[in-house]
Amino acid sequence: MSQPAPSERLQQVLARIDAAARAAGRPRPRLLAVSKLQPAEAVAALAAAGQLAFGENYVQEGAAKRQALDPALDAPLEWHLIGHLQSNKAALAARTFHWVHSIDRRSVVDALAARRNPDAPPLNVLLQVNVEGEAGKAGCRPDEVAALAAAVAAQPRLALRGLMAIPVPHPDPEDRRPAFRAMKQLFDELAARHPAVDTLSMGMSDDFAVAIAEGATLVRIGTALFGPRPPR
Ligand SMILES: *Cc1c(COP(=O)(O)O)cnc(C)c1O
């Protein structure tokens, strides 16, 4: 049997997102299609089906895909960096992406602000939170969010839009619910202080229904849209 067409997969995922939002009585979140390790042709196929926002984990891979695709498309795509950002990639990241979800320390705030082209719109920024305090994991501590948010808000080249998290991948997505709930609380506190904050990025292929129930406004979905990823 052949795989379902990209447009079919997209419609299925959108229908599942819609159903989860309705069941929870929440607004429907945005879909970010996570295209890491997928070829540019797979992105083009999904874009042709109407999906316009894509997430990449690696700065160079994202830049190469954007360069390959932008000239061939009528409408430009919206590119999000969702993987860890090293300061030495800040210049390319600031040129390539419209959003960065993985801001977790002051040095990348300063590096991105310094490198964002003043003629481009401000770079949309989410703070990544290590909400369960996992050792060795990316993300700032919950008690660091306020200061990091203030640092972003002080940068005219950056636009503070919200928070992102990747909970511990407990096999049962139900066990990820407390982390999503804690994120929603942090998000509400942040939004009360920063009126432009409107984005809570959480939920992936196997747990987005739980994330939506807990208040995600953007879900990041790869496998359910593209099928399994090729190895890196
Ligand atoms: C890969 C990745 C995703 C998508 O994961 P799937 O399980 O394929 O949906 C979402 N967010 C981040 C940060 C990722 O690295």
PDB file of C-alpha atoms in Angstrom, residues 20-227:
ATOM      1  CA  ALA A  20      -9.314  18.197  20.306  1.00  0.00           C
ATOM      2  CA  ALA A  21      -9.950  21.942  20.558  1.00  0.00           C
ATOM      3  CA  ARG A  22     -13.696  21.497  20.396  1.00  0.00           C
ATOM      4  CA  ALA A  23     -13.699  18.718  22.968  1.00  0.00           C
ATOM      5  CA  ALA A  24     -11.764  20.980  25.328  1.00  0.00           C
ATOM      6  CA  GLY A  25     -13.768  24.117  24.542  1.00  0.00           C
ATOM      7  CA  ARG A  26     -10.588  25.892  23.483  1.00  0.00           C
ATOM      8  CA  PRO A  27      -9.789  28.004  20.391  1.00  0.00           C
ATOM      9  CA  ARG A  28      -8.173  26.011  17.595  1.00  0.00           C
ATOM     10  CA  PRO A  29      -4.356  26.313  17.781  1.00  0.00           C
ATOM     11  CA  ARG A  30      -2.104  27.006  14.817  1.00  0.00           C
ATOM     12  CA  LEU A  31      -0.371  24.094  13.157  1.00  0.00           C
ATOM     13  CA  LEU A  32       3.390  24.256  12.718  1.00  0.00           C
ATOM     14  CA  ALA A  33       4.551  21.500  10.348  1.00  0.00           C
ATOM     15  CA  VAL A  34       7.890  20.167  11.619  1.00  0.00           C
ATOM     16  CA  SER A  35       9.936  19.410   8.518  1.00  0.00           C
ATOM     17  CA  LYS A  36      13.330  18.595  10.063  1.00  0.00           C
ATOM     18  CA  LEU A  37      15.198  15.961   8.017  1.00  0.00           C
ATOM     19  CA  GLN A  38      12.442  15.959   5.411  1.00  0.00           C
ATOM     20  CA  PRO A  39      13.453  16.961   1.884  1.00  0.00           C
ATOM     21  CA  ALA A  40      12.429  20.314   0.396  1.00  0.00           C
ATOM     22  CA  GLU A  41      10.060  18.448  -1.958  1.00  0.00           C
ATOM     23  CA  ALA A  42       8.036  17.214   1.033  1.00  0.00           C
ATOM     24  CA  VAL A  43       7.725  20.795   2.284  1.00  0.00           C
ATOM     25  CA  ALA A  44       6.672  21.950  -1.185  1.00  0.00           C
ATOM     26  CA  ALA A  45       3.993  19.242  -1.330  1.00  0.00           C
ATOM     27  CA  LEU A  46       2.516  20.294   1.997  1.00  0.00           C
ATOM     28  CA  ALA A  47       2.727  23.970   1.021  1.00  0.00           C
ATOM     29  CA  ALA A  48       0.791  23.166  -2.146  1.00  0.00           C
ATOM     30  CA  ALA A  49      -1.888  21.643   0.095  1.00  0.00           C
ATOM     31  CA  GLY A  50      -2.158  24.927   1.994  1.00  0.00           C
ATOM     32  CA  GLN A  51       0.214  24.549   4.975  1.00  0.00           C
ATOM     33  CA  LEU A  52       2.399  27.656   5.171  1.00  0.00           C
ATOM     34  CA  ALA A  53       4.273  27.495   8.509  1.00  0.00           C
ATOM     35  CA  PHE A  54       7.212  25.095   8.914  1.00  0.00           C
ATOM     36  CA  GLY A  55       9.516  24.272  11.823  1.00  0.00           C
ATOM     37  CA  GLU A  56      13.160  23.269  11.524  1.00  0.00           C
ATOM     38  CA  ASN A  57      15.600  22.064  14.173  1.00  0.00           C
ATOM     39  CA  TYR A  58      18.888  22.868  12.471  1.00  0.00           C
ATOM     40  CA  VAL A  59      19.792  26.371  11.315  1.00  0.00           C
ATOM     41  CA  GLN A  60      21.703  25.367   8.188  1.00  0.00           C
ATOM     42  CA  GLU A  61      19.121  22.836   7.081  1.00  0.00           C
ATOM     43  CA  GLY A  62      16.362  25.414   7.482  1.00  0.00           C
ATOM     44  CA  ALA A  63      18.340  28.039   5.566  1.00  0.00           C
ATOM     45  CA  ALA A  64      19.013  25.627   2.693  1.00  0.00           C
ATOM     46  CA  LYS A  65      15.336  24.668   2.420  1.00  0.00           C
ATOM     47  CA  ARG A  66      14.181  28.249   2.523  1.00  0.00           C
ATOM     48  CA  GLN A  67      16.644  29.143  -0.215  1.00  0.00           C
ATOM     49  CA  ALA A  68      15.518  26.207  -2.334  1.00  0.00           C
ATOM     50  CA  LEU A  69      11.799  26.844  -1.893  1.00  0.00           C
ATOM     51  CA  ASP A  70      11.201  30.598  -1.616  1.00  0.00           C
ATOM     52  CA  PRO A  71      11.887  31.438  -5.282  1.00  0.00           C
ATOM     53  CA  ALA A  72       9.558  28.655  -6.488  1.00  0.00           C
ATOM     54  CA  LEU A  73       6.537  29.684  -4.413  1.00  0.00           C
ATOM     55  CA  ASP A  74       3.935  32.386  -4.963  1.00  0.00           C
ATOM     56  CA  ALA A  75       3.485  33.097  -1.270  1.00  0.00           C
ATOM     57  CA  PRO A  76       6.496  33.016   1.044  1.00  0.00           C
ATOM     58  CA  LEU A  77       6.452  30.374   3.778  1.00  0.00           C
ATOM     59  CA  GLU A  78       6.832  31.187   7.459  1.00  0.00           C
ATOM     60  CA  TRP A  79       9.913  29.514   8.974  1.00  0.00           C
ATOM     61  CA  HIS A  80      10.281  28.681  12.673  1.00  0.00           C
ATOM     62  CA  LEU A  81      13.465  27.511  14.400  1.00  0.00           C
ATOM     63  CA  ILE A  82      12.457  24.984  17.073  1.00  0.00           C
ATOM     64  CA  GLY A  83      15.850  23.358  17.760  1.00  0.00           C
ATOM     65  CA  HIS A  84      18.645  24.465  20.047  1.00  0.00           C
ATOM     66  CA  LEU A  85      20.424  27.618  18.881  1.00  0.00           C
ATOM     67  CA  GLN A  86      24.148  28.143  19.358  1.00  0.00           C
ATOM     68  CA  SER A  87      25.242  31.772  19.490  1.00  0.00           C
ATOM     69  CA  ASN A  88      27.653  31.249  16.577  1.00  0.00           C
ATOM     70  CA  LYS A  89      24.659  30.431  14.330  1.00  0.00           C
ATOM     71  CA  ALA A  90      22.739  33.541  15.396  1.00  0.00           C
ATOM     72  CA  ALA A  91      23.483  35.550  12.254  1.00  0.00           C
ATOM     73  CA  LEU A  92      22.170  32.876   9.890  1.00  0.00           C
ATOM     74  CA  ALA A  93      19.223  32.171  12.200  1.00  0.00           C
ATOM     75  CA  ALA A  94      18.284  35.859  12.349  1.00  0.00           C
ATOM     76  CA  ARG A  95      18.309  36.037   8.527  1.00  0.00           C
ATOM     77  CA  THR A  96      16.470  32.780   7.912  1.00  0.00           C
ATOM     78  CA  PHE A  97      13.658  32.518  10.424  1.00  0.00           C
ATOM     79  CA  HIS A  98      10.514  34.482  11.235  1.00  0.00           C
ATOM     80  CA  TRP A  99      10.207  32.823  14.641  1.00  0.00           C
ATOM     81  CA  VAL A 100      12.646  31.254  17.117  1.00  0.00           C
ATOM     82  CA  HIS A 101      11.092  28.983  19.777  1.00  0.00           C
ATOM     83  CA  SER A 102      14.274  27.949  21.562  1.00  0.00           C
ATOM     84  CA  ILE A 103      15.492  31.049  23.390  1.00  0.00           C
ATOM     85  CA  ASP A 104      16.731  29.937  26.793  1.00  0.00           C
ATOM     86  CA  ARG A 105      19.545  32.284  27.774  1.00  0.00           C
ATOM     87  CA  ARG A 106      20.615  35.876  27.648  1.00  0.00           C
ATOM     88  CA  SER A 107      23.517  35.341  25.242  1.00  0.00           C
ATOM     89  CA  VAL A 108      21.202  34.181  22.412  1.00  0.00           C
ATOM     90  CA  VAL A 109      18.812  37.081  23.073  1.00  0.00           C
ATOM     91  CA  ASP A 110      21.684  39.525  22.617  1.00  0.00           C
ATOM     92  CA  ALA A 111      23.164  37.677  19.637  1.00  0.00           C
ATOM     93  CA  LEU A 112      19.858  37.520  17.734  1.00  0.00           C
ATOM     94  CA  ALA A 113      19.013  41.146  18.495  1.00  0.00           C
ATOM     95  CA  ALA A 114      22.415  42.256  17.231  1.00  0.00           C
ATOM     96  CA  ARG A 115      22.105  40.227  14.039  1.00  0.00           C
ATOM     97  CA  ARG A 116      18.488  40.863  13.032  1.00  0.00           C
ATOM     98  CA  ASN A 117      18.380  43.089   9.959  1.00  0.00           C
ATOM     99  CA  PRO A 118      16.918  46.478  11.027  1.00  0.00           C
ATOM    100  CA  ASP A 119      14.905  46.583   7.779  1.00  0.00           C
ATOM    101  CA  ALA A 120      13.187  43.263   8.506  1.00  0.00           C
ATOM    102  CA  PRO A 121      10.213  42.971  10.847  1.00  0.00           C
ATOM    103  CA  PRO A 122      11.196  42.062  14.413  1.00  0.00           C
ATOM    104  CA  LEU A 123      12.049  38.399  14.969  1.00  0.00           C
ATOM    105  CA  ASN A 124       9.258  36.627  16.883  1.00  0.00           C
ATOM    106  CA  VAL A 125      10.637  34.972  19.992  1.00  0.00           C
ATOM    107  CA  LEU A 126       9.423  32.233  22.334  1.00  0.00           C
ATOM    108  CA  LEU A 127      11.248  31.347  25.517  1.00  0.00           C
ATOM    109  CA  GLN A 128      11.895  27.618  25.890  1.00  0.00           C
ATOM    110  CA  VAL A 129      11.199  26.437  29.426  1.00  0.00           C
ATOM    111  CA  ASN A 130      12.614  23.290  31.043  1.00  0.00           C
ATOM    112  CA  VAL A 131       9.402  23.070  32.996  1.00  0.00           C
ATOM    113  CA  GLU A 132      10.151  19.823  34.810  1.00  0.00           C
ATOM    114  CA  GLY A 133      13.748  20.742  35.655  1.00  0.00           C
ATOM    115  CA  GLU A 134      15.200  17.806  33.707  1.00  0.00           C
ATOM    116  CA  ALA A 135      18.978  17.588  34.116  1.00  0.00           C
ATOM    117  CA  GLY A 136      20.992  18.461  31.018  1.00  0.00           C
ATOM    118  CA  LYS A 137      17.991  19.602  29.008  1.00  0.00           C
ATOM    119  CA  ALA A 138      17.615  22.826  27.021  1.00  0.00           C
ATOM    120  CA  GLY A 139      15.296  25.516  28.346  1.00  0.00           C
ATOM    121  CA  CYS A 140      15.419  28.085  31.107  1.00  0.00           C
ATOM    122  CA  ARG A 141      14.079  27.405  34.595  1.00  0.00           C
ATOM    123  CA  PRO A 142      10.543  28.591  35.298  1.00  0.00           C
ATOM    124  CA  ASP A 143      11.926  31.160  37.743  1.00  0.00           C
ATOM    125  CA  GLU A 144      14.139  32.615  34.992  1.00  0.00           C
ATOM    126  CA  VAL A 145      11.265  33.378  32.604  1.00  0.00           C
ATOM    127  CA  ALA A 146      10.461  36.874  33.915  1.00  0.00           C
ATOM    128  CA  ALA A 147      14.020  38.204  33.620  1.00  0.00           C
ATOM    129  CA  LEU A 148      14.620  36.627  30.221  1.00  0.00           C
ATOM    130  CA  ALA A 149      11.294  38.006  28.981  1.00  0.00           C
ATOM    131  CA  ALA A 150      12.301  41.478  30.146  1.00  0.00           C
ATOM    132  CA  ALA A 151      15.596  41.139  28.258  1.00  0.00           C
ATOM    133  CA  VAL A 152      13.725  40.227  25.045  1.00  0.00           C
ATOM    134  CA  ALA A 153      11.163  42.986  25.530  1.00  0.00           C
ATOM    135  CA  ALA A 154      13.990  45.536  25.793  1.00  0.00           C
ATOM    136  CA  GLN A 155      15.209  44.626  22.278  1.00  0.00           C
ATOM    137  CA  PRO A 156      13.421  46.476  19.470  1.00  0.00           C
ATOM    138  CA  ARG A 157      14.628  43.908  16.895  1.00  0.00           C
ATOM    139  CA  LEU A 158      12.849  41.110  18.809  1.00  0.00           C
ATOM    140  CA  ALA A 159       9.143  40.583  19.520  1.00  0.00           C
ATOM    141  CA  LEU A 160       8.329  38.589  22.643  1.00  0.00           C
ATOM    142  CA  ARG A 161       5.432  36.272  21.705  1.00  0.00           C
ATOM    143  CA  GLY A 162       5.354  33.555  24.372  1.00  0.00           C
ATOM    144  CA  LEU A 163       6.675  30.237  25.594  1.00  0.00           C
ATOM    145  CA  MET A 164       7.638  26.800  24.288  1.00  0.00           C
ATOM    146  CA  ALA A 165       8.169  23.467  26.036  1.00  0.00           C
ATOM    147  CA  ILE A 166       9.023  19.861  25.269  1.00  0.00           C
ATOM    148  CA  PRO A 167       7.877  17.764  28.241  1.00  0.00           C
ATOM    149  CA  VAL A 168       9.611  14.577  29.355  1.00  0.00           C
ATOM    150  CA  PRO A 169       8.444  11.996  26.785  1.00  0.00           C
ATOM    151  CA  HIS A 170       6.539   9.774  29.202  1.00  0.00           C
ATOM    152  CA  PRO A 171       5.136   6.861  27.155  1.00  0.00           C
ATOM    153  CA  ASP A 172       1.595   7.737  28.198  1.00  0.00           C
ATOM    154  CA  PRO A 173       0.818  11.284  26.977  1.00  0.00           C
ATOM    155  CA  GLU A 174      -1.528  11.668  29.951  1.00  0.00           C
ATOM    156  CA  ASP A 175       1.579  11.752  32.142  1.00  0.00           C
ATOM    157  CA  ARG A 176       2.706  14.861  30.243  1.00  0.00           C
ATOM    158  CA  ARG A 177      -0.434  16.758  31.275  1.00  0.00           C
ATOM    159  CA  PRO A 178       1.019  18.270  34.486  1.00  0.00           C
ATOM    160  CA  ALA A 179       3.902  19.788  32.498  1.00  0.00           C
ATOM    161  CA  PHE A 180       1.484  21.292  29.950  1.00  0.00           C
ATOM    162  CA  ARG A 181      -0.631  22.655  32.781  1.00  0.00           C
ATOM    163  CA  ALA A 182       2.376  24.239  34.482  1.00  0.00           C
ATOM    164  CA  MET A 183       3.318  25.856  31.165  1.00  0.00           C
ATOM    165  CA  LYS A 184      -0.148  27.325  30.774  1.00  0.00           C
ATOM    166  CA  GLN A 185       0.136  28.929  34.173  1.00  0.00           C
ATOM    167  CA  LEU A 186       3.546  30.424  33.350  1.00  0.00           C
ATOM    168  CA  PHE A 187       2.119  31.611  30.032  1.00  0.00           C
ATOM    169  CA  ASP A 188      -0.826  33.362  31.684  1.00  0.00           C
ATOM    170  CA  GLU A 189       1.517  35.101  34.131  1.00  0.00           C
ATOM    171  CA  LEU A 190       3.750  36.243  31.275  1.00  0.00           C
ATOM    172  CA  ALA A 191       0.820  37.444  29.152  1.00  0.00           C
ATOM    173  CA  ALA A 192      -0.468  39.508  32.078  1.00  0.00           C
ATOM    174  CA  ARG A 193       2.817  41.448  32.064  1.00  0.00           C
ATOM    175  CA  HIS A 194       3.458  41.516  28.319  1.00  0.00           C
ATOM    176  CA  PRO A 195       0.275  42.202  26.327  1.00  0.00           C
ATOM    177  CA  ALA A 196       1.795  41.082  22.983  1.00  0.00           C
ATOM    178  CA  VAL A 197       2.332  37.544  24.328  1.00  0.00           C
ATOM    179  CA  ASP A 198      -0.108  35.274  22.505  1.00  0.00           C
ATOM    180  CA  THR A 199       1.682  32.001  21.708  1.00  0.00           C
ATOM    181  CA  LEU A 200       2.068  28.855  23.798  1.00  0.00           C
ATOM    182  CA  SER A 201       3.972  26.313  21.675  1.00  0.00           C
ATOM    183  CA  MET A 202       3.476  22.788  22.978  1.00  0.00           C
ATOM    184  CA  GLY A 203       2.238  19.434  21.720  1.00  0.00           C
ATOM    185  CA  MET A 204       3.743  17.059  19.134  1.00  0.00           C
ATOM    186  CA  SER A 205       2.401  14.134  17.069  1.00  0.00           C
ATOM    187  CA  ASP A 206       1.658  11.838  19.983  1.00  0.00           C
ATOM    188  CA  ASP A 207       0.495  14.301  22.633  1.00  0.00           C
ATOM    189  CA  PHE A 208      -1.060  17.299  20.894  1.00  0.00           C
ATOM    190  CA  ALA A 209      -4.593  16.510  22.077  1.00  0.00           C
ATOM    191  CA  VAL A 210      -3.470  16.749  25.714  1.00  0.00           C
ATOM    192  CA  ALA A 211      -1.484  19.927  24.993  1.00  0.00           C
ATOM    193  CA  ILE A 212      -4.494  21.528  23.302  1.00  0.00           C
ATOM    194  CA  ALA A 213      -6.732  20.617  26.229  1.00  0.00           C
ATOM    195  CA  GLU A 214      -4.259  22.407  28.503  1.00  0.00           C
ATOM    196  CA  GLY A 215      -4.134  25.563  26.380  1.00  0.00           C
ATOM    197  CA  ALA A 216      -1.596  25.215  23.535  1.00  0.00           C
ATOM    198  CA  THR A 217      -2.051  27.941  20.906  1.00  0.00           C
ATOM    199  CA  LEU A 218       0.443  26.347  18.488  1.00  0.00           C
ATOM    200  CA  VAL A 219       1.223  22.645  18.049  1.00  0.00           C
ATOM    201  CA  ARG A 220       4.438  21.358  16.408  1.00  0.00           C
ATOM    202  CA  ILE A 221       3.737  18.253  14.376  1.00  0.00           C
ATOM    203  CA  GLY A 222       6.153  16.271  12.239  1.00  0.00           C
ATOM    204  CA  THR A 223       5.602  12.512  12.031  1.00  0.00           C
ATOM    205  CA  ALA A 224       1.805  12.640  11.772  1.00  0.00           C
ATOM    206  CA  LEU A 225       2.151  14.935   8.734  1.00  0.00           C
ATOM    207  CA  PHE A 226       5.219  13.591   6.938  1.00  0.00           C
ATOM    208  CA  GLY A 227       5.516  10.012   8.144  1.00  0.00           C
TER     209      GLY A 227
END
